[in-house]
mmCIF file of C-alpha atoms in Angstrom:
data_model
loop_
_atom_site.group_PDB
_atom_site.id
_atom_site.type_symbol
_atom_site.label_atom_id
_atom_site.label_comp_id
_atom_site.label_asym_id
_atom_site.label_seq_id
_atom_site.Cartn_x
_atom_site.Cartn_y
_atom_site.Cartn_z
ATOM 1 C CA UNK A 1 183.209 -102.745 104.672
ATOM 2 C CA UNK A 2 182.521 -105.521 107.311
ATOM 3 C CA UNK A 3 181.671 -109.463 106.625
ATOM 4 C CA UNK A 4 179.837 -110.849 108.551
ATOM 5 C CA UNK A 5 181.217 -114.435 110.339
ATOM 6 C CA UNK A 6 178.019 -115.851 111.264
ATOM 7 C CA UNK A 7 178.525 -118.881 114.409
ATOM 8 C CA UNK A 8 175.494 -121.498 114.779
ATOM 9 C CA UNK A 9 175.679 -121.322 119.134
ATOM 10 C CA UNK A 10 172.988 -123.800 119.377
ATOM 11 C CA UNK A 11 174.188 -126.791 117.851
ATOM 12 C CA UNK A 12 174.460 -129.543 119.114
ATOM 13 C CA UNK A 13 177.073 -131.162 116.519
ATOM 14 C CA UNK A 14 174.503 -134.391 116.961
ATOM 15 C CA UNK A 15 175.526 -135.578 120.818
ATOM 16 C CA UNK A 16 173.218 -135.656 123.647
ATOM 17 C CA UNK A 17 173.178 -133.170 126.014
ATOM 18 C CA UNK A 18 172.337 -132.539 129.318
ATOM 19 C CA UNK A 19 170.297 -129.200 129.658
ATOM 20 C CA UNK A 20 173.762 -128.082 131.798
ATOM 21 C CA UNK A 21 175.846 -128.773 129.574
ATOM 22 C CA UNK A 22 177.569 -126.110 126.858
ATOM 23 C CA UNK A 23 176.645 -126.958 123.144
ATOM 24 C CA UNK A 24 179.572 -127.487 120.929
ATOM 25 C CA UNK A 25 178.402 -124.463 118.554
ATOM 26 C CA UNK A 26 178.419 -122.346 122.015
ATOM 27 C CA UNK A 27 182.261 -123.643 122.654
ATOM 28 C CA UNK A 28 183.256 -123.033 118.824
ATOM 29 C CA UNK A 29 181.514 -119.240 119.372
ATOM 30 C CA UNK A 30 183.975 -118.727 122.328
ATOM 31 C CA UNK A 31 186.976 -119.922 121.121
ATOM 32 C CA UNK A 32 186.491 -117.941 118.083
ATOM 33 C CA UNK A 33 185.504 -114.973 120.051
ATOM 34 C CA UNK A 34 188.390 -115.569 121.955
ATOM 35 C CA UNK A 35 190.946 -116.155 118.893
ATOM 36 C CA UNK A 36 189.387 -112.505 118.408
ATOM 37 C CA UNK A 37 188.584 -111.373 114.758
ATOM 38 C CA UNK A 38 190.592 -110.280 112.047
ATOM 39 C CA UNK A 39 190.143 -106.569 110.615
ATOM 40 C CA UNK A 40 187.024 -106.528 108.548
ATOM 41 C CA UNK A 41 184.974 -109.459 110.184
ATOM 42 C CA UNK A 42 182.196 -109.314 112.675
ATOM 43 C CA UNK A 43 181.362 -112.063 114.648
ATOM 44 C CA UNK A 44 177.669 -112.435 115.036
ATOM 45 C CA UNK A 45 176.365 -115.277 117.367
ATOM 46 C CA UNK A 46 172.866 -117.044 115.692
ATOM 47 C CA UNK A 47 170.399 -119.569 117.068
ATOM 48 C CA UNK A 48 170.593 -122.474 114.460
ATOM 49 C CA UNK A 49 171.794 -122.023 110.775
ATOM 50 C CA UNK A 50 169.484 -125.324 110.121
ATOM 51 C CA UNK A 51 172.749 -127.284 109.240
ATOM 52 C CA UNK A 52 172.054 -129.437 112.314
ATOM 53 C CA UNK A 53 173.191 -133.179 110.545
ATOM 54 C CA UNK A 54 176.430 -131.271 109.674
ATOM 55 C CA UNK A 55 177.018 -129.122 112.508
ATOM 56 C CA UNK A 56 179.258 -127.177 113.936
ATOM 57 C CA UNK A 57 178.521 -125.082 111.218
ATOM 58 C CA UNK A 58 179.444 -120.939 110.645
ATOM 59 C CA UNK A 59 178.660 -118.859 107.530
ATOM 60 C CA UNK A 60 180.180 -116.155 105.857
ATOM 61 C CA UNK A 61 178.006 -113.086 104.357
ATOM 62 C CA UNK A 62 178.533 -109.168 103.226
ATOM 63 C CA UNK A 63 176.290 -107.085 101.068
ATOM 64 C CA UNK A 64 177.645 -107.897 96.875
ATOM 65 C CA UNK A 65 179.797 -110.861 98.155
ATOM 66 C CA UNK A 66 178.772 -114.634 97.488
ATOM 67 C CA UNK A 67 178.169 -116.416 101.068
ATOM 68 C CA UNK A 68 179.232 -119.456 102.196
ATOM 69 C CA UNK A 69 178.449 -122.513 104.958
ATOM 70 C CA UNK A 70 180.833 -124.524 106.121
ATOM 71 C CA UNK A 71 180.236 -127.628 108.522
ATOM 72 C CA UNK A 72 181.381 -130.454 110.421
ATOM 73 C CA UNK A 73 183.941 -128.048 112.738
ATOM 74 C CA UNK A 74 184.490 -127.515 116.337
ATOM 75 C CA UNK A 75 186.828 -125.191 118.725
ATOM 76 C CA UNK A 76 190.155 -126.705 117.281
ATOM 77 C CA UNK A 77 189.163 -124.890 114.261
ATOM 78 C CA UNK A 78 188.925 -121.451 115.127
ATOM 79 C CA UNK A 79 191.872 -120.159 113.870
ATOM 80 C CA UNK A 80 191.667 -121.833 110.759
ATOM 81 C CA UNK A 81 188.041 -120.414 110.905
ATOM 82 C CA UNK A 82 189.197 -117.017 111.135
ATOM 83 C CA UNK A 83 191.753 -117.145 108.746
ATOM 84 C CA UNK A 84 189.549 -118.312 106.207
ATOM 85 C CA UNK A 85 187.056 -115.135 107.444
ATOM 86 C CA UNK A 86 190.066 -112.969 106.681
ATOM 87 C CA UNK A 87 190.512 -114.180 102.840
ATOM 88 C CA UNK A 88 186.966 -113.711 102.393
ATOM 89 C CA UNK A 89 187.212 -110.011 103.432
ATOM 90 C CA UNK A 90 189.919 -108.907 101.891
ATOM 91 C CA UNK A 91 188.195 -110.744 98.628
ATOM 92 C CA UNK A 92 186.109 -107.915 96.695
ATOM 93 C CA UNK A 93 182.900 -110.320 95.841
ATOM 94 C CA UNK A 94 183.774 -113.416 98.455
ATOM 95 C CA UNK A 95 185.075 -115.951 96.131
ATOM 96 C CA UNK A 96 188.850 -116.804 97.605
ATOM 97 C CA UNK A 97 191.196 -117.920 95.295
ATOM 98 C CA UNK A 98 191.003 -122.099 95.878
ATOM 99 C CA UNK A 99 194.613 -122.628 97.138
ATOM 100 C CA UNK A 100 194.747 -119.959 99.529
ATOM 101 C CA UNK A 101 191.191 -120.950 101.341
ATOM 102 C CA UNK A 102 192.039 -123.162 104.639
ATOM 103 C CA UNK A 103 191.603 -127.344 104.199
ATOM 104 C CA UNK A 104 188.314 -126.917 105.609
ATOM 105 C CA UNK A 105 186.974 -124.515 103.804
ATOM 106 C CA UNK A 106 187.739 -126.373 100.352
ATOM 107 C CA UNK A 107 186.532 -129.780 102.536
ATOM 108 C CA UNK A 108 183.676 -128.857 104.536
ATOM 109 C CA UNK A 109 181.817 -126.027 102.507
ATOM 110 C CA UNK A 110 177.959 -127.068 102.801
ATOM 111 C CA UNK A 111 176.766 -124.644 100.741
ATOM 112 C CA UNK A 112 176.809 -121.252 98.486
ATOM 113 C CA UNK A 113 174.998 -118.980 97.467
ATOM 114 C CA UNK A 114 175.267 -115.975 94.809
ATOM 115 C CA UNK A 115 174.972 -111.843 95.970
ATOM 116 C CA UNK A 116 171.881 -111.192 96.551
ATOM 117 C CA UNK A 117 170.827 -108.019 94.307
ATOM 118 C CA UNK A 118 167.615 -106.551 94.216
ATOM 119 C CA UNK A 119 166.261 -107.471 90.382
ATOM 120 C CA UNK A 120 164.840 -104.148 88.429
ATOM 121 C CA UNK A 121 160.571 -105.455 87.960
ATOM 122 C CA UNK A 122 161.621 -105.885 83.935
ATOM 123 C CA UNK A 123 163.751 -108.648 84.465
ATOM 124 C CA UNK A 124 161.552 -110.953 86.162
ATOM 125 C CA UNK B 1 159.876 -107.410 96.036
ATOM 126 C CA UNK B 2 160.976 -110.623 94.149
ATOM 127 C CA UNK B 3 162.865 -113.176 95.419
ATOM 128 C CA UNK B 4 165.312 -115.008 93.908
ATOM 129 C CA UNK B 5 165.174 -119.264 93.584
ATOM 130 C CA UNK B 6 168.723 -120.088 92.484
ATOM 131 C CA UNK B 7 169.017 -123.730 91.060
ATOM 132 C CA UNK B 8 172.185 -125.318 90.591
ATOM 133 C CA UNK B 9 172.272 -126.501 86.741
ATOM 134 C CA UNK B 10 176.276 -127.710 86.850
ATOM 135 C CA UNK B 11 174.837 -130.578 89.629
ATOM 136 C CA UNK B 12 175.811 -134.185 88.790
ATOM 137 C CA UNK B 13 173.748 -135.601 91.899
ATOM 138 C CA UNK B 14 176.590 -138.034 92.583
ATOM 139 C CA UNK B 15 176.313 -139.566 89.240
ATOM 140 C CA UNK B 16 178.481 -140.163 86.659
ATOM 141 C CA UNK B 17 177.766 -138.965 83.406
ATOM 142 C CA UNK B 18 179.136 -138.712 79.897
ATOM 143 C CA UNK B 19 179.861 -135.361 78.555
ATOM 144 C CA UNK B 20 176.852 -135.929 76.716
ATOM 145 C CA UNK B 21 174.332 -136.292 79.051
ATOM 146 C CA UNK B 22 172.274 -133.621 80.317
ATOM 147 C CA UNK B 23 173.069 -132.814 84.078
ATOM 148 C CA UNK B 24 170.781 -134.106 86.925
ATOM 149 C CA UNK B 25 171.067 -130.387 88.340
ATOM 150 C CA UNK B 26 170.392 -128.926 84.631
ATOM 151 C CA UNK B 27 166.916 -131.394 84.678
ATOM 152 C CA UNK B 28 166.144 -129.991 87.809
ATOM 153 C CA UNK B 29 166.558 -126.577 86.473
ATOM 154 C CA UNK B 30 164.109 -127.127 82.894
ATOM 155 C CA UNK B 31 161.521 -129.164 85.277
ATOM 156 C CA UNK B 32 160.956 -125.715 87.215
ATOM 157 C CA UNK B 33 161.090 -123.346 84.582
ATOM 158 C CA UNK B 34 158.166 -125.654 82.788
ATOM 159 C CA UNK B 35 156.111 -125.413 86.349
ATOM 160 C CA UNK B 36 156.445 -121.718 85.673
ATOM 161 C CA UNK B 37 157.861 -119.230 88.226
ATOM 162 C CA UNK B 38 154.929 -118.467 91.129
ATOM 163 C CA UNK B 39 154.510 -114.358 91.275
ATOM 164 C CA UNK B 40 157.379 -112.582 93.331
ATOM 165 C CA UNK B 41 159.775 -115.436 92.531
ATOM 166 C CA UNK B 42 162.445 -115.217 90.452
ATOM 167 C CA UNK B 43 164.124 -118.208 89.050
ATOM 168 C CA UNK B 44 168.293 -117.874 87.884
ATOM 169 C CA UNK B 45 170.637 -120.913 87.025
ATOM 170 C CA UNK B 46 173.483 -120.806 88.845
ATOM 171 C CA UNK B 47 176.656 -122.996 88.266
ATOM 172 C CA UNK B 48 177.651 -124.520 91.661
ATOM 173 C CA UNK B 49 175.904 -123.986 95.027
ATOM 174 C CA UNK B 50 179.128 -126.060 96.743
ATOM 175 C CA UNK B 51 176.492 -128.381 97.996
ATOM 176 C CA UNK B 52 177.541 -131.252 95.463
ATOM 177 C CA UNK B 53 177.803 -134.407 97.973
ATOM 178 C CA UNK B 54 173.895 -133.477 98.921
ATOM 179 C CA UNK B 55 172.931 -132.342 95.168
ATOM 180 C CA UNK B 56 170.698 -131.443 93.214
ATOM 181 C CA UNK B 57 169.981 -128.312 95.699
ATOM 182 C CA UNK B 58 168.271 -124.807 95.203
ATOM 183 C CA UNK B 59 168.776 -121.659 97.448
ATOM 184 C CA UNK B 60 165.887 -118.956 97.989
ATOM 185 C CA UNK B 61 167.327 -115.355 99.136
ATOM 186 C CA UNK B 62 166.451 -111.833 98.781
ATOM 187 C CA UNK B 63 167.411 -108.623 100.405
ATOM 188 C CA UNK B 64 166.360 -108.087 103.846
ATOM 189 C CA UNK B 65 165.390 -111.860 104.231
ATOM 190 C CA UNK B 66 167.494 -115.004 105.747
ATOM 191 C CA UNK B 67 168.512 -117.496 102.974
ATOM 192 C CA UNK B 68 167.860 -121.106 102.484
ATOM 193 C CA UNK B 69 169.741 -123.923 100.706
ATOM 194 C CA UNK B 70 167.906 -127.699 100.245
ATOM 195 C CA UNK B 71 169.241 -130.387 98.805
ATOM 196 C CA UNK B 72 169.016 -133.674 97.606
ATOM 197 C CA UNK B 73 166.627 -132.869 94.991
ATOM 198 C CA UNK B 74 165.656 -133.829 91.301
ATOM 199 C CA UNK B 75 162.988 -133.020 88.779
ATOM 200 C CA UNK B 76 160.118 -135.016 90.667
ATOM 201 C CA UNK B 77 160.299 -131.970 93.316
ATOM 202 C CA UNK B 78 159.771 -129.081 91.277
ATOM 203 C CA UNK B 79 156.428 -128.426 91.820
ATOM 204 C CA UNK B 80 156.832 -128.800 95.714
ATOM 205 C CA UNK B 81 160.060 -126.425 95.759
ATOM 206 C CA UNK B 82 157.824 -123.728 93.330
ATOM 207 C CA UNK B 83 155.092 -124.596 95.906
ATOM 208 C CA UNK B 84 157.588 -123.434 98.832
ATOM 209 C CA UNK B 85 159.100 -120.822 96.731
ATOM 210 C CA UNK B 86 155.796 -118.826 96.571
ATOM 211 C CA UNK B 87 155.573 -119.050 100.376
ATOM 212 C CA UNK B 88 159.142 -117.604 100.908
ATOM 213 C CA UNK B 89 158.212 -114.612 98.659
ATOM 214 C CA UNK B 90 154.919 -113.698 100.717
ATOM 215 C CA UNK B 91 156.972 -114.253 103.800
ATOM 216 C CA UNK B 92 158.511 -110.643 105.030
ATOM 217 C CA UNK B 93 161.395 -112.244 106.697
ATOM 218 C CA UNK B 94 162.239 -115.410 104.828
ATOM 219 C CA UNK B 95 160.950 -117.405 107.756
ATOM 220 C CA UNK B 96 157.768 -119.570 106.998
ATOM 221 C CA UNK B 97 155.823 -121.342 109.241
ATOM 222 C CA UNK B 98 156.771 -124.889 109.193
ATOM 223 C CA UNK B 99 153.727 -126.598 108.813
ATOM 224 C CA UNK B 100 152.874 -124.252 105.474
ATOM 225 C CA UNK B 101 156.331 -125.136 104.344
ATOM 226 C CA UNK B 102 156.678 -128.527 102.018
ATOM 227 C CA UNK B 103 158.103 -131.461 103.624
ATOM 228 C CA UNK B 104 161.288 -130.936 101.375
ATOM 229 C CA UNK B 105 161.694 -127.888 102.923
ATOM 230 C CA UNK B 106 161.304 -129.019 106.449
ATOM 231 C CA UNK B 107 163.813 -132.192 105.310
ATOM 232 C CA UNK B 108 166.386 -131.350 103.627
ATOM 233 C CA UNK B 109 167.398 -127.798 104.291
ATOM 234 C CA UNK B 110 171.026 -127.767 104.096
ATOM 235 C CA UNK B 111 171.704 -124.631 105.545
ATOM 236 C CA UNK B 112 170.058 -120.820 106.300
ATOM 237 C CA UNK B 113 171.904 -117.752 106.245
ATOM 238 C CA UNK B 114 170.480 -114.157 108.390
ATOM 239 C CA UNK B 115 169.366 -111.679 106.471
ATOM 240 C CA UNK B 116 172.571 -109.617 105.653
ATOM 241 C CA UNK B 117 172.921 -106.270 106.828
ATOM 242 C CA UNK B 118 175.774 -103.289 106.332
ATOM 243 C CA UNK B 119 176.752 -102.879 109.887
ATOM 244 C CA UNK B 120 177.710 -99.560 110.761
ATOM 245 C CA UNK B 121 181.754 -99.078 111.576
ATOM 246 C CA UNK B 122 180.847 -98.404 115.099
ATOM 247 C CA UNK B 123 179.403 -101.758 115.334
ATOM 248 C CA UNK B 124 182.483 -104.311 114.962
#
């Protein structure tokens, strides 16, 4: 099964830009695209992951597998980006053992958050 | 179809505390259970949302919709993130207009996450 490696393209990693000029989240989306992704990870492009203050930012999903946002990165972190993608798939629920995740993924995670499961009516 | 408020309970909110005192994130936590969980919203501890430098923080998520972490919370919000909570669950996308969403919410999001989706083989 696929994870998802989700790349914020709009961000603007807090410079100002002329309306010609390429966003920092659009460069990080290239050079990842270009690094090219491991087996198991899908590179999906997205229009803000409202994580602006701490951007570049990317995320990490899959169906039964905690995800994860990680900030503060640019295009000199793409491999590092995509190594950490491939840990995360080859993990069975997302959660990759501390010492083998990449310096910025222990560093710069900005948030978690659990598997989403669909709750049976009687527990609510 | 509920949706799911997680709130970190393990948060020290920068703080520190002795082993007997009760956690800023684990306040945050009792103040919203009292306020009572709005219908469609389901409320679930968590230990750890990785968001600790920008703590206390929640995450809303449920299948189908994008996910949102805030931060820099405490007690004195709970009836504001409940408030937004209830808006998230009659949402049918996770997205809520951002004038009916609390100024916490529009402030402090930390980071959103799509919805998350199996992606057929063909697709990577």
């Amino acid at each position: 099964m696929s994870v998802t490696l989700h790349v914020c393209i709009t961000c603007r990693a807090g410079q100002t830009l002329s309306d010609d000029e390429i966003r920092p989240g659009a460069r990080l989306h290239a050079a990842i695209v270009e690094a090219g992704a491991p087996d198991g990870v899908t590179i999906v492009p997205v229009e803000c992951l409202s994580a602006c203050s701490q951007g570049c930012s990317v995320a990490l999903s899959a169906p039964g597998r905690w995800s994860y946002v990680y900030g503060r990165l640019s295009e000199a972190h793409a491999q590092d980006i995509l190594a950490g993608a491939a840990a995360y798939a080859a993990s069975s629920d997302g959660i990759v053992p501390w010492r083998t995740r990449p310096e910025i993924f222990r560093k710069q995670s900005l948030a978690r958050i659990p598997p989403i499961a669909a709750l049976p009516e009687a527990a609510e």
